[in-house]
Structures are given as structure tokens and as C-alpha cells.
Short mmCIF file of C-alpha atoms in Angstrom, two decimals:
data_model
loop_
_atom_site.label_atom_id
_atom_site.label_comp_id
_atom_site.label_asym_id
_atom_site.label_seq_id
_atom_site.Cartn_x
_atom_site.Cartn_y
_atom_site.Cartn_z
CA MET D 930 10.76 -19.07 24.15
CA ARG D 931 13.08 -16.09 24.47
CA ILE D 932 12.78 -13.02 22.27
CA SER D 933 15.60 -10.58 21.77
CA ILE D 934 15.39 -7.33 19.83
CA ASP D 935 18.13 -5.40 18.07
CA PHE D 936 16.61 -1.97 18.68
CA ASP D 937 19.24 -0.26 16.54
CA LYS D 938 18.06 -2.28 13.54
CA CYS D 939 14.33 -1.73 14.12
CA CYS D 940 12.92 0.42 11.30
CA GLY D 941 9.49 0.95 12.83
CA ALA D 942 7.59 -0.98 10.18
CA GLY D 943 5.15 -2.36 12.75
CA GLN D 944 4.90 -5.70 10.95
CA CYS D 945 5.57 -7.44 14.28
CA VAL D 946 2.60 -5.69 15.89
CA LEU D 947 0.37 -6.79 13.03
CA ALA D 948 1.58 -10.38 13.46
CA ALA D 949 1.63 -10.60 17.27
CA PRO D 950 -0.11 -7.64 18.93
CA GLU D 951 -0.01 -9.27 22.38
CA VAL D 952 3.77 -9.45 22.31
CA PHE D 953 4.86 -6.35 20.39
CA ASP D 954 3.89 -2.69 20.31
CA GLN D 955 5.48 0.49 18.95
CA ARG D 956 6.58 3.71 20.60
CA ASP D 957 4.38 6.65 19.75
CA GLU D 958 7.18 9.05 18.93
CA ASP D 959 9.25 7.05 16.46
CA GLY D 960 7.54 3.68 15.99
CA ILE D 961 10.42 1.70 17.46
CA VAL D 962 9.33 -1.68 18.79
CA ILE D 963 8.26 -2.23 22.39
CA LEU D 964 8.62 -5.78 23.58
CA LEU D 965 5.58 -6.35 25.79
CA ASP D 966 6.44 -9.92 26.69
CA PRO D 967 9.98 -11.30 26.24
CA HIS D 968 8.83 -14.77 27.36
CA PRO D 969 5.43 -15.24 25.73
CA PRO D 970 3.19 -18.23 26.47
CA ALA D 971 3.07 -21.18 24.10
CA ASP D 972 -0.12 -20.04 22.40
CA GLN D 973 1.86 -17.04 21.07
CA TYR D 974 4.77 -19.02 19.61
CA GLU D 975 3.36 -19.23 16.11
CA THR D 976 2.58 -15.52 15.81
CA VAL D 977 5.96 -14.57 17.29
CA ARG D 978 7.71 -16.79 14.75
CA GLN D 979 5.69 -15.03 12.08
CA ALA D 980 6.80 -11.65 13.42
CA GLU D 981 10.43 -12.76 13.36
CA ALA D 982 10.05 -13.97 9.79
CA VAL D 983 8.37 -10.85 8.40
CA CYS D 984 10.38 -8.19 10.25
CA PRO D 985 11.87 -6.22 7.34
CA ALA D 986 14.90 -5.24 9.40
CA ALA D 987 15.69 -8.70 10.78
CA ALA D 988 15.61 -7.08 14.21
CA ILE D 989 13.77 -9.87 16.04
CA LYS D 990 15.49 -13.03 17.18
CA VAL D 991 13.62 -15.91 18.73
CA GLU D 992 15.26 -18.73 20.64
CA GLN D 993 13.42 -21.72 21.90
CA MET C 1420 -4.56 -36.40 -9.36
CA THR C 1421 -2.59 -35.77 -6.23
CA ALA C 1422 1.12 -35.39 -6.70
CA ALA C 1423 3.41 -37.01 -4.14
CA ALA C 1424 4.76 -34.64 -1.51
CA PRO C 1425 7.99 -33.08 -2.75
CA SER C 1426 11.18 -34.42 -1.21
CA ARG C 1427 13.61 -32.28 -3.23
CA ILE C 1428 12.93 -28.54 -3.26
CA THR C 1429 15.25 -26.08 -4.94
CA VAL C 1430 15.13 -22.35 -4.25
CA VAL C 1431 17.01 -20.18 -6.72
CA GLY C 1432 17.92 -16.89 -5.11
CA ALA C 1433 19.44 -16.51 -1.64
CA SER C 1434 18.24 -13.08 -0.65
CA ALA C 1435 15.22 -12.11 1.47
CA ALA C 1436 12.62 -14.04 -0.55
CA GLY C 1437 14.68 -17.21 -0.98
CA LEU C 1438 15.65 -17.29 2.68
CA SER C 1439 12.02 -16.79 3.65
CA VAL C 1440 10.98 -19.78 1.53
CA ALA C 1441 13.62 -21.94 3.17
CA GLU C 1442 12.68 -20.84 6.68
CA GLY C 1443 8.99 -21.26 5.94
CA LEU C 1444 9.48 -24.79 4.66
CA ARG C 1445 11.44 -25.89 7.71
CA ARG C 1446 9.03 -24.16 10.08
CA GLU C 1447 6.17 -26.08 8.47
CA GLY C 1448 8.11 -29.27 9.08
CA TYR C 1449 9.39 -30.04 5.58
CA PRO C 1450 12.03 -32.74 6.18
CA GLY C 1451 13.41 -33.23 2.67
CA ARG C 1452 16.36 -31.94 0.73
CA LEU C 1453 16.39 -28.16 0.46
CA THR C 1454 18.81 -26.60 -2.00
CA LEU C 1455 19.38 -22.84 -1.87
CA ILE C 1456 21.28 -21.37 -4.80
CA GLY C 1457 22.68 -17.85 -4.67
CA GLU C 1458 24.61 -15.98 -7.33
CA GLU C 1459 26.27 -13.77 -4.73
CA ALA C 1460 28.93 -15.36 -2.54
CA HIS C 1461 27.49 -13.84 0.65
CA LEU C 1462 25.14 -15.43 3.11
CA PRO C 1463 21.69 -13.81 2.82
CA TYR C 1464 21.90 -10.11 3.61
CA ASP C 1465 19.52 -7.21 3.81
CA ARG C 1466 19.40 -4.61 1.04
CA PRO C 1467 17.44 -1.65 2.45
CA PRO C 1468 20.39 -0.57 4.64
CA LEU C 1469 22.73 -0.43 1.61
CA SER C 1470 21.53 3.07 0.69
CA LYS C 1471 21.24 4.08 4.36
CA GLN C 1472 23.44 2.75 7.18
CA LEU C 1473 26.01 0.98 5.01
CA LEU C 1474 26.55 3.91 2.65
CA SER C 1475 26.79 6.32 5.56
CA GLY C 1476 29.43 4.16 7.25
CA GLN C 1477 27.24 3.69 10.31
CA TRP C 1478 27.14 -0.09 9.75
CA GLU C 1479 29.50 -2.63 8.27
CA ALA C 1480 28.53 -5.68 6.24
CA ASP C 1481 28.12 -7.96 9.26
CA ARG C 1482 25.17 -5.85 10.45
CA LEU C 1483 23.35 -6.66 7.21
CA ARG C 1484 23.35 -10.42 7.67
CA LEU C 1485 19.73 -11.54 7.71
CA ARG C 1486 20.46 -14.52 9.98
CA ASP C 1487 23.49 -15.56 11.97
CA SER C 1488 25.47 -18.66 11.01
CA ALA C 1489 23.76 -20.83 13.62
CA ALA C 1490 20.33 -19.99 12.24
CA ILE C 1491 21.46 -20.75 8.68
CA GLU C 1492 23.08 -23.99 9.90
CA ALA C 1493 19.82 -25.01 11.60
CA LEU C 1494 17.99 -24.88 8.25
CA ASP C 1495 20.04 -27.88 7.08
CA LEU C 1496 20.46 -26.49 3.57
CA ASP C 1497 22.27 -27.75 0.54
CA LEU C 1498 23.68 -24.25 0.16
CA ARG C 1499 25.25 -23.26 -3.17
CA LEU C 1500 26.50 -19.71 -2.93
CA GLY C 1501 28.54 -17.88 -5.54
CA THR C 1502 26.83 -20.03 -8.16
CA ARG C 1503 24.49 -18.70 -10.80
CA ALA C 1504 21.56 -20.72 -12.09
CA ALA C 1505 22.10 -20.80 -15.86
CA ALA C 1506 19.07 -22.68 -17.15
CA LEU C 1507 15.98 -24.60 -16.15
CA ASP C 1508 15.19 -27.95 -17.76
CA THR C 1509 11.51 -28.26 -16.94
CA ALA C 1510 11.06 -31.72 -18.47
CA ALA C 1511 13.92 -33.21 -16.48
CA GLY C 1512 13.11 -31.15 -13.37
CA GLU C 1513 16.67 -29.86 -13.17
CA VAL C 1514 18.43 -26.56 -12.75
CA ALA C 1515 21.73 -26.23 -14.60
CA LEU C 1516 24.25 -24.12 -12.74
CA ALA C 1517 26.91 -21.93 -14.29
CA ASP C 1518 29.59 -24.18 -12.79
CA GLY C 1519 28.29 -27.07 -14.91
CA SER C 1520 26.53 -29.01 -12.15
CA ARG C 1521 22.84 -29.88 -12.22
CA VAL C 1522 20.37 -30.05 -9.35
CA GLY C 1523 17.14 -32.06 -9.63
CA HIS C 1524 13.91 -31.01 -7.95
CA ASP C 1525 10.28 -31.93 -7.35
CA ALA C 1526 9.40 -28.29 -6.74
CA LEU C 1527 11.28 -25.16 -7.71
CA VAL C 1528 11.05 -21.62 -6.38
CA VAL C 1529 12.27 -18.76 -8.53
CA ALA C 1530 13.45 -16.03 -6.17
CA THR C 1531 16.12 -14.52 -8.39
CA GLY C 1532 15.08 -10.95 -7.67
CA ALA C 1533 15.97 -8.03 -9.87
CA ARG C 1534 19.12 -6.23 -10.87
CA ALA C 1535 19.78 -2.51 -11.14
CA ARG C 1536 19.04 -0.93 -14.49
CA ARG C 1537 22.02 0.87 -15.96
CA LEU C 1538 22.32 3.71 -18.40
CA PRO C 1539 23.30 2.28 -21.78
CA GLY C 1540 27.00 2.54 -22.55
CA THR C 1541 28.13 3.16 -18.97
CA GLU C 1542 29.46 -0.28 -18.09
CA GLY C 1543 33.08 -0.17 -17.02
CA ILE C 1544 33.25 3.61 -16.74
CA GLY C 1545 35.00 4.62 -13.52
CA GLY C 1546 32.89 6.60 -11.10
CA VAL C 1547 29.56 5.37 -12.46
CA HIS C 1548 27.62 3.42 -9.86
CA VAL C 1549 24.45 1.49 -9.30
CA LEU C 1550 23.28 0.45 -5.83
CA ARG C 1551 21.86 -3.01 -5.43
CA THR C 1552 24.53 -5.25 -3.89
CA LEU C 1553 27.05 -5.04 -1.07
CA GLU C 1554 29.84 -4.59 -3.61
CA ASP C 1555 27.92 -1.74 -5.25
CA ALA C 1556 27.48 -0.04 -1.88
CA PHE C 1557 31.15 -0.38 -0.92
CA ALA C 1558 32.27 0.96 -4.30
CA LEU C 1559 29.99 3.98 -3.97
CA ARG C 1560 31.03 4.52 -0.36
CA GLU C 1561 34.67 4.56 -1.39
CA ASP C 1562 34.03 7.20 -4.04
CA VAL C 1563 31.80 9.25 -1.77
CA ALA C 1564 34.54 9.35 0.89
CA ALA C 1565 36.51 11.67 -1.40
CA LYS C 1566 33.58 14.15 -1.21
CA PRO C 1567 33.02 14.33 -4.96
CA HIS C 1568 30.33 16.21 -6.77
CA LEU C 1569 27.88 13.34 -7.04
CA VAL C 1570 25.14 13.37 -9.64
CA VAL C 1571 22.29 11.05 -8.74
CA VAL C 1572 20.33 9.96 -11.78
CA GLY C 1573 16.84 9.03 -10.63
CA GLY C 1574 14.68 10.35 -7.82
CA GLY C 1575 13.23 7.08 -6.55
CA PHE C 1576 13.91 5.31 -3.26
CA VAL C 1577 17.55 4.49 -3.95
CA GLY C 1578 18.41 7.84 -5.51
CA ALA C 1579 16.70 9.97 -2.89
CA GLU C 1580 18.14 8.01 0.05
CA ALA C 1581 21.65 7.99 -1.38
CA ALA C 1582 21.44 11.72 -2.13
CA ALA C 1583 20.54 12.39 1.51
CA VAL C 1584 23.41 10.25 2.80
CA ALA C 1585 25.97 11.67 0.38
CA ARG C 1586 24.96 15.19 1.35
CA ALA C 1587 25.34 14.37 5.03
CA LEU C 1588 28.83 13.05 4.25
CA GLY C 1589 29.75 16.38 2.73
CA CYS C 1590 29.40 15.71 -0.98
CA GLU C 1591 28.04 18.25 -3.38
CA VAL C 1592 24.94 16.49 -4.72
CA THR C 1593 22.72 17.04 -7.75
CA MET C 1594 19.67 14.84 -8.20
CA VAL C 1595 18.23 14.54 -11.69
CA THR C 1596 14.86 12.91 -12.23
CA ASP C 1597 12.40 12.76 -15.09
CA THR C 1598 9.47 12.92 -12.68
CA ALA C 1599 7.92 16.24 -11.62
CA GLN C 1600 9.14 15.77 -8.04
CA PRO C 1601 11.56 13.46 -6.21
CA MET C 1602 9.75 10.18 -5.51
CA GLY C 1603 6.89 11.59 -7.54
CA ASP C 1604 5.87 8.13 -8.74
CA ALA C 1605 5.44 6.88 -5.19
CA LEU C 1606 4.25 10.02 -3.40
CA GLY C 1607 2.52 12.19 -5.98
CA ASP C 1608 3.10 15.91 -6.49
CA ASP C 1609 2.23 17.42 -3.09
CA LEU C 1610 4.30 15.14 -0.89
CA GLY C 1611 6.95 15.02 -3.59
CA ALA C 1612 7.18 18.82 -3.50
CA MET C 1613 7.60 18.69 0.28
CA LEU C 1614 10.40 16.15 -0.12
CA ARG C 1615 12.03 18.31 -2.75
CA ALA C 1616 12.01 21.25 -0.35
CA VAL C 1617 13.69 19.08 2.30
CA HIS C 1618 16.43 18.03 -0.11
CA THR C 1619 16.91 21.60 -1.29
CA GLU C 1620 17.20 22.88 2.27
CA HIS C 1621 19.90 20.31 2.89
CA GLY C 1622 21.80 21.63 -0.09
CA VAL C 1623 20.92 19.12 -2.78
CA ARG C 1624 20.41 20.64 -6.19
CA VAL C 1625 17.26 19.04 -7.61
CA GLU C 1626 16.59 18.94 -11.36
CA THR C 1627 13.17 17.53 -12.15
CA GLY C 1628 11.22 16.72 -15.28
CA VAL C 1629 14.31 16.01 -17.32
CA LEU C 1630 15.99 12.84 -18.53
CA VAL C 1631 19.70 12.20 -18.58
CA ASP C 1632 20.88 11.63 -22.12
CA ARG C 1633 24.30 10.18 -21.28
CA VAL C 1634 27.24 10.13 -18.96
CA LEU C 1635 30.20 12.25 -20.05
CA THR C 1636 33.69 10.90 -19.53
CA ALA C 1637 37.25 12.12 -19.36
CA ASP C 1638 40.14 9.65 -19.24
CA GLY C 1639 37.75 6.73 -18.79
CA ARG C 1640 36.06 8.25 -15.75
CA ALA C 1641 32.75 9.98 -15.34
CA SER C 1642 33.09 13.75 -15.69
CA GLY C 1643 29.44 14.71 -15.84
CA VAL C 1644 26.07 14.04 -17.39
CA ARG C 1645 24.36 15.53 -20.40
CA LEU C 1646 20.64 16.10 -20.10
CA VAL C 1647 18.24 15.66 -23.00
CA ASP C 1648 17.61 19.42 -23.02
CA GLY C 1649 21.30 19.92 -23.88
CA ARG C 1650 22.52 21.12 -20.50
CA THR C 1651 25.48 19.44 -18.90
CA ILE C 1652 26.23 18.96 -15.22
CA ALA C 1653 29.80 18.33 -14.14
CA ALA C 1654 30.37 15.40 -11.79
CA ASP C 1655 33.15 13.35 -10.25
CA ALA C 1656 30.85 10.42 -9.61
CA VAL C 1657 27.43 9.35 -10.89
CA LEU C 1658 24.91 7.11 -9.16
CA VAL C 1659 22.33 5.62 -11.48
CA GLY C 1660 19.14 4.76 -9.60
CA ILE C 1661 16.60 4.21 -12.35
CA GLY C 1662 14.89 1.07 -11.17
CA ALA C 1663 15.46 -2.63 -11.54
CA ARG C 1664 14.89 -5.43 -14.02
CA PRO C 1665 13.71 -8.87 -12.91
CA ASN C 1666 16.26 -11.66 -13.36
CA VAL C 1667 14.37 -13.99 -15.66
CA GLU C 1668 16.74 -14.51 -18.59
CA TRP C 1669 17.93 -17.86 -17.22
CA LEU C 1670 14.37 -19.19 -17.67
CA ALA C 1671 14.45 -18.70 -21.46
CA GLY C 1672 13.25 -21.83 -23.23
CA SER C 1673 12.05 -23.45 -20.01
CA GLY C 1674 8.36 -22.91 -20.71
CA VAL C 1675 7.95 -20.92 -17.50
CA PRO C 1676 5.76 -17.96 -18.47
CA VAL C 1677 7.64 -14.67 -18.30
CA SER C 1678 6.29 -11.21 -18.92
CA GLY C 1679 8.25 -8.66 -16.96
CA GLY C 1680 8.53 -11.11 -14.07
CA VAL C 1681 7.58 -14.76 -13.72
CA VAL C 1682 3.84 -14.90 -14.42
CA CYS C 1683 2.11 -16.72 -11.59
CA ASP C 1684 -1.45 -17.46 -10.62
CA ALA C 1685 -2.94 -15.99 -7.45
CA THR C 1686 -1.16 -18.65 -5.36
CA LEU C 1687 2.26 -17.69 -6.82
CA HIS C 1688 2.35 -20.93 -8.82
CA ALA C 1689 3.72 -20.54 -12.34
CA GLY C 1690 2.76 -24.09 -13.32
CA SER C 1691 4.57 -27.46 -13.42
CA GLY C 1692 5.78 -27.23 -9.82
CA VAL C 1693 7.51 -23.90 -10.41
CA TRP C 1694 6.72 -21.09 -7.95
CA ALA C 1695 7.99 -17.55 -7.62
CA ALA C 1696 8.51 -15.13 -4.74
CA GLY C 1697 9.82 -11.62 -4.26
CA ASP C 1698 10.86 -8.98 -6.79
CA VAL C 1699 10.73 -11.47 -9.67
CA ALA C 1700 7.13 -12.64 -9.15
CA SER C 1701 4.17 -11.25 -11.09
CA TRP C 1702 0.78 -12.27 -9.83
CA PRO C 1703 -2.80 -11.11 -10.32
CA ASP C 1704 -3.95 -8.49 -7.84
CA PRO C 1705 -6.94 -10.10 -6.12
CA ARG C 1706 -8.97 -6.88 -6.40
CA THR C 1707 -8.30 -5.82 -9.97
CA GLY C 1708 -6.96 -8.97 -11.61
CA GLU C 1709 -4.10 -7.02 -13.18
CA LEU C 1710 -0.63 -8.52 -12.96
CA VAL C 1711 1.48 -6.77 -10.35
CA ARG C 1712 5.05 -7.08 -9.23
CA VAL C 1713 6.26 -5.55 -5.99
CA GLU C 1714 9.93 -4.80 -5.29
CA HIS C 1715 9.62 -4.26 -1.54
CA ARG C 1716 11.48 -5.93 1.26
CA THR C 1717 8.37 -6.97 3.19
CA ASN C 1718 6.77 -8.45 0.09
CA ALA C 1719 9.76 -10.74 -0.37
CA ALA C 1720 9.41 -12.17 3.12
CA GLU C 1721 5.63 -12.53 2.93
CA GLN C 1722 5.66 -14.18 -0.48
CA GLY C 1723 8.45 -16.52 0.59
CA LEU C 1724 6.36 -17.76 3.50
CA ALA C 1725 3.26 -18.04 1.32
CA VAL C 1726 5.11 -20.08 -1.31
CA ALA C 1727 6.53 -22.40 1.37
CA ARG C 1728 3.01 -23.10 2.68
CA ASN C 1729 1.59 -23.52 -0.80
CA ILE C 1730 4.27 -25.94 -1.96
CA LEU C 1731 3.53 -28.17 1.01
CA ALA C 1732 -0.23 -27.83 0.54
CA GLY C 1733 0.11 -28.72 -3.15
CA PRO C 1734 -1.19 -26.71 -6.11
CA GLU C 1735 -4.80 -27.79 -5.61
CA ARG C 1736 -4.97 -26.65 -2.00
CA ALA C 1737 -2.71 -23.65 -2.36
CA ALA C 1738 -4.12 -20.40 -0.99
CA PRO C 1739 -4.14 -17.11 -2.89
CA PHE C 1740 -1.47 -14.65 -1.78
CA GLU C 1741 -2.95 -11.48 -0.37
CA THR C 1742 -1.10 -8.58 1.15
CA VAL C 1743 -1.10 -4.88 1.81
CA PRO C 1744 2.22 -3.80 0.31
CA TYR C 1745 4.42 -1.90 2.74
CA VAL C 1746 7.54 0.13 2.09
CA TRP C 1747 9.44 2.83 3.90
CA THR C 1748 12.21 5.31 3.26
CA ASP C 1749 14.50 7.24 5.59
CA GLN C 1750 15.85 10.58 4.38
CA TYR C 1751 17.45 13.10 6.76
CA ASP C 1752 15.09 13.16 9.74
CA LEU C 1753 12.08 12.01 7.72
CA LYS C 1754 10.61 8.55 7.84
CA ILE C 1755 8.07 8.04 5.09
CA GLN C 1756 5.97 4.88 5.11
CA ILE C 1757 3.53 3.62 2.53
CA TYR C 1758 0.81 0.99 2.86
CA GLY C 1759 -0.81 -0.02 -0.40
CA ARG C 1760 -0.29 1.26 -3.92
CA THR C 1761 -0.10 4.98 -4.51
CA ARG C 1762 0.76 4.86 -8.18
CA ASP C 1763 -2.69 4.97 -9.71
CA ALA C 1764 -4.22 7.31 -7.16
CA ASP C 1765 -6.49 10.07 -8.51
CA GLU C 1766 -6.94 11.80 -5.15
CA VAL C 1767 -4.80 12.58 -2.09
CA ARG C 1768 -6.30 13.68 1.21
CA ILE C 1769 -4.23 14.70 4.20
CA VAL C 1770 -6.15 13.34 7.19
CA GLU C 1771 -3.71 14.11 10.04
CA GLY C 1772 -0.95 16.67 10.41
CA GLY C 1773 0.15 18.74 7.45
CA LEU C 1774 2.76 19.42 4.79
CA ALA C 1775 4.08 22.49 6.61
CA GLU C 1776 4.83 20.47 9.77
CA ARG C 1777 6.35 17.67 7.66
CA ARG C 1778 4.39 15.34 9.84
CA LEU C 1779 1.25 13.92 8.30
CA ILE C 1780 -0.87 11.04 7.20
CA ALA C 1781 -2.34 11.10 3.71
CA LEU C 1782 -4.87 8.72 2.21
CA TYR C 1783 -4.58 8.06 -1.50
CA GLY C 1784 -7.75 7.23 -3.37
CA ARG C 1785 -8.69 5.71 -6.67
CA ASN C 1786 -12.29 5.95 -7.87
CA GLY C 1787 -13.35 7.06 -4.40
CA ARG C 1788 -11.72 4.12 -2.61
CA VAL C 1789 -8.63 4.13 -0.41
CA CYS C 1790 -5.73 2.54 -2.29
CA ALA C 1791 -2.85 3.65 -0.06
CA ALA C 1792 -1.97 5.38 3.19
CA VAL C 1793 1.23 7.39 3.48
CA GLY C 1794 2.77 8.61 6.71
CA VAL C 1795 5.49 11.17 7.21
CA ASN C 1796 7.02 10.96 10.69
CA MET C 1797 3.79 9.50 12.08
CA VAL C 1798 4.98 5.95 12.37
CA ARG C 1799 2.70 4.34 14.93
CA ALA C 1800 -0.42 6.27 13.96
CA LEU C 1801 -0.17 5.21 10.33
CA ARG C 1802 -0.75 1.57 11.23
CA GLY C 1803 -4.31 2.54 12.24
CA TYR C 1804 -5.07 3.31 8.58
CA ARG C 1805 -3.90 -0.02 7.24
CA PRO C 1806 -7.37 -1.64 7.50
CA GLN C 1807 -8.81 1.07 5.23
CA VAL C 1808 -6.21 0.16 2.62
CA ALA C 1809 -6.81 -3.57 3.06
CA GLU C 1810 -10.55 -3.13 2.63
CA ALA C 1811 -10.33 -0.40 -0.04
CA ALA C 1812 -12.68 1.60 2.16
CA GLU C 1813 -14.64 4.53 0.85
CA LEU C 1814 -12.52 7.68 0.96
CA LYS C 1815 -14.54 10.18 2.99
CA GLU C 1816 -14.11 13.78 4.05
CA ARG C 1817 -12.58 12.74 7.38
CA SER C 1818 -11.44 9.16 6.97
CA THR C 1819 -9.83 8.75 10.38
CA PRO C 1820 -9.70 5.29 11.95
#
């Protein structure tokens, strides 16, 4: 799995962190996403897909 | 009785909620026919940027696409764009489209969203805008480019965001709202007053607590607005941002229960294999039992996924939909985020930061319980308060996480 982020689109909602806290975090100053693991292990695939689906800015793209 | 697994699913509405249903179904392995019907001719696109980056000219339409063509292709859809659903024949299990064709289904998802409310008698008047679709946004952007005096009717999300953008683009802007403060319904008086001060400092004239009676015209174009108190405000363009109405008229006579939105049970099932998701769906709040409808971007995606899972589980095994509503707004250099429902709050406590700094977290309470958490420019920290909203925790003197 490969995750790419469109940082310019990220609106800091933090929905990705709620869905997959081991893969995503947010910057303190503006809430923009931090990608902790661009190639997460298989046990994270489901939560990462969830994060992609619920991101309200469509800023997360997952390729497998 | 266990119904056979559906092999023909139709989703009416090709925006965030409809797309989410389609993606959810395929992700869960649904192999059958999947028809996605959209009134707009565009591939699914995102609406929150319409009143922000698109209006400001920072982004063009291609940046609003929710998924690229390859991702849409991979969903293997029977995609019917630019086609309005005209009627639902529940007995036959068919949707009649405006182009005369009919599409049969075993399960149907109503994700037809909502449309912008207009001021009566303003249709077809030049210079009068609403802001809901790409075309709306482009039309407003074109007018705004001439730096008109823009009157924004309504101080909600759309009105307040558009006022900020138009001001930044050099327009003279007057915002007129019937609430006591801009975004007063969502933020209450104290935060609303802070927001008003921000708009005023940026040069927006803010008229609160007054309704617009009508739009004035000269030569078929907007020339101003008349307020109910008799005053008039001259304008070259008018943006009407007074909320939205759910698109349910096409369901008339179908037997699908409609009251405001499509009335669903807690699983978003409206009966007879008809489900609803997004702005159009009304469902009972698990805590209070009252019917609620949420017009937020994140709700559309979450409900779409929930409906996809529930369709495949079947009505008897469907799970109740539960969420903490989330919405945000960007105005000038402020990012305001809301978890939960502020509307019925009877108490507001600022628990971090302060109004003077314009950087704060406030908990909103109802009957002593946390019903919402609002952050102003405290993006990451606000997330720590979400559990208190989810659990309706007791609102204490210092309710920090």
C-alpha cells in the first residue's frame, strides 16, 4: 500500500487521525496532516481505507 | 424472512454521499450492478471549497474532483450523469429518470442532497446568486471580479465565508443576517460577536437582527435590497445564503416517508429497501430520539459508508448510525471547527485560550452535559475534546481532556 497526501487540500479536520492514529497525525500549529507511515503494514489497510473515505477534503489517496 | 442479497443497487445523487455509498459497496465486495445517477453533469466534486478556494480563484474546478477518473472507473459503475431522477415507483422497484428511461433496483439509496433556498421572486434576476454548485460559484466569481458592492443575505457558513473571500478580492461587502451575530445559530452570541468583530475589522459592514424583505432591481438586475425595517442597501450583486432545502419532491407518491428529509430509522433505512444518506437523510438521534438532519460534508461520507454496510448486512442486521457531527469554516485567518451540535446549547464555557486572542476552545453544554466543542485556531488540540462530546460528558468547571 502506498499513501499520498495532497497537503494543499488538507483542511485539518483530523478525521484521518481518528480513523488510523498509527498512520496519521496532525501538526500542532495548523492541524495539517502528518503522514507517519507512507507504507503501512497490512493490518492497517482497513483503517487507512477508512481514512481515505472519510477525509472531507479528499486529500488522501491510497494505491495498492 | 431473509431477503436475497441485492444484485441491483441504485444510488440517486452523485455527490459526496452517493460516491461514498458506491465506494463503500465495492470496498465491502459487492459484485453486482451499481447505478449512480447524478443530476449535475460533473463527476463527483467537493462543495466546501466552492465558497473558499474556488470563489477566491485559488483553485479551478479540476481541484474539486473528489476522485480521479481512474478511481471512478475502478468502481465499475453504471454512471448516469446529467440525468435527474423524476419519480420512484416503489411497487415496481424502479426509478424513472427525466430522460424517460427507467432503472430497476433491489435496493435504492436516496442521496439527492439539498438545494440552496432562494428569496422569493428573485429567479432570473441578474446579479442575484446562490452558492451550491460549481456553476453557481463560477457565476458569482465572474460578478465578484468586477469588484461590485456585494450584499450577502445570510450570515451562515456560506454567507460568512463568501463575504470574507469577496472582501479579500476587493469588493465592498455588506452582510445582512436575521441572527444576533454572524453564524449566531452555530456559534452562539459570544463567539459570534468575536466573528463579527473580525469581519468588521476587514471592512465588511455587518447588519444583524434584521431580515431582507426583497431584492430591488433596475433594468432587470439587482440594484439593492430592502430590509423589513424599511432601510435599503444599494448593491451591484446579491448573494443569498439562507440555507438549503432537501431534494425530496421526486419521491412524492412513492410511499417513502418524507418530513423535511427522508425519514429513516436509526440504521438509515426508510423501509422497503430504500435507504438515505447525506443532507437529505433524517434519522433519530440515538441520544434524544429526535429526528435530525445534518448538512455537513463529513456526515455525507460517514452515512454513505454506513448505508453501504447496512444494505449488504440486510435490514435485520443493519447497525444504527452513530456519529459526532463535524464541520469547519475558514474565514480570513480563522479556522473554526465544531464537533457535535451547538444549536440547543444553554451554556458555553471557554476552556482553553480566549476570545481576545481569537484562539480558543469552548465547550457547549445542554442540561449540564457537553453537546459540542468548538475550536478557533486550535485545530489539533480540539480533537482531544471530541470524546467528551461523544459521551455527552458532564460539563465541569475545568473540563480539559
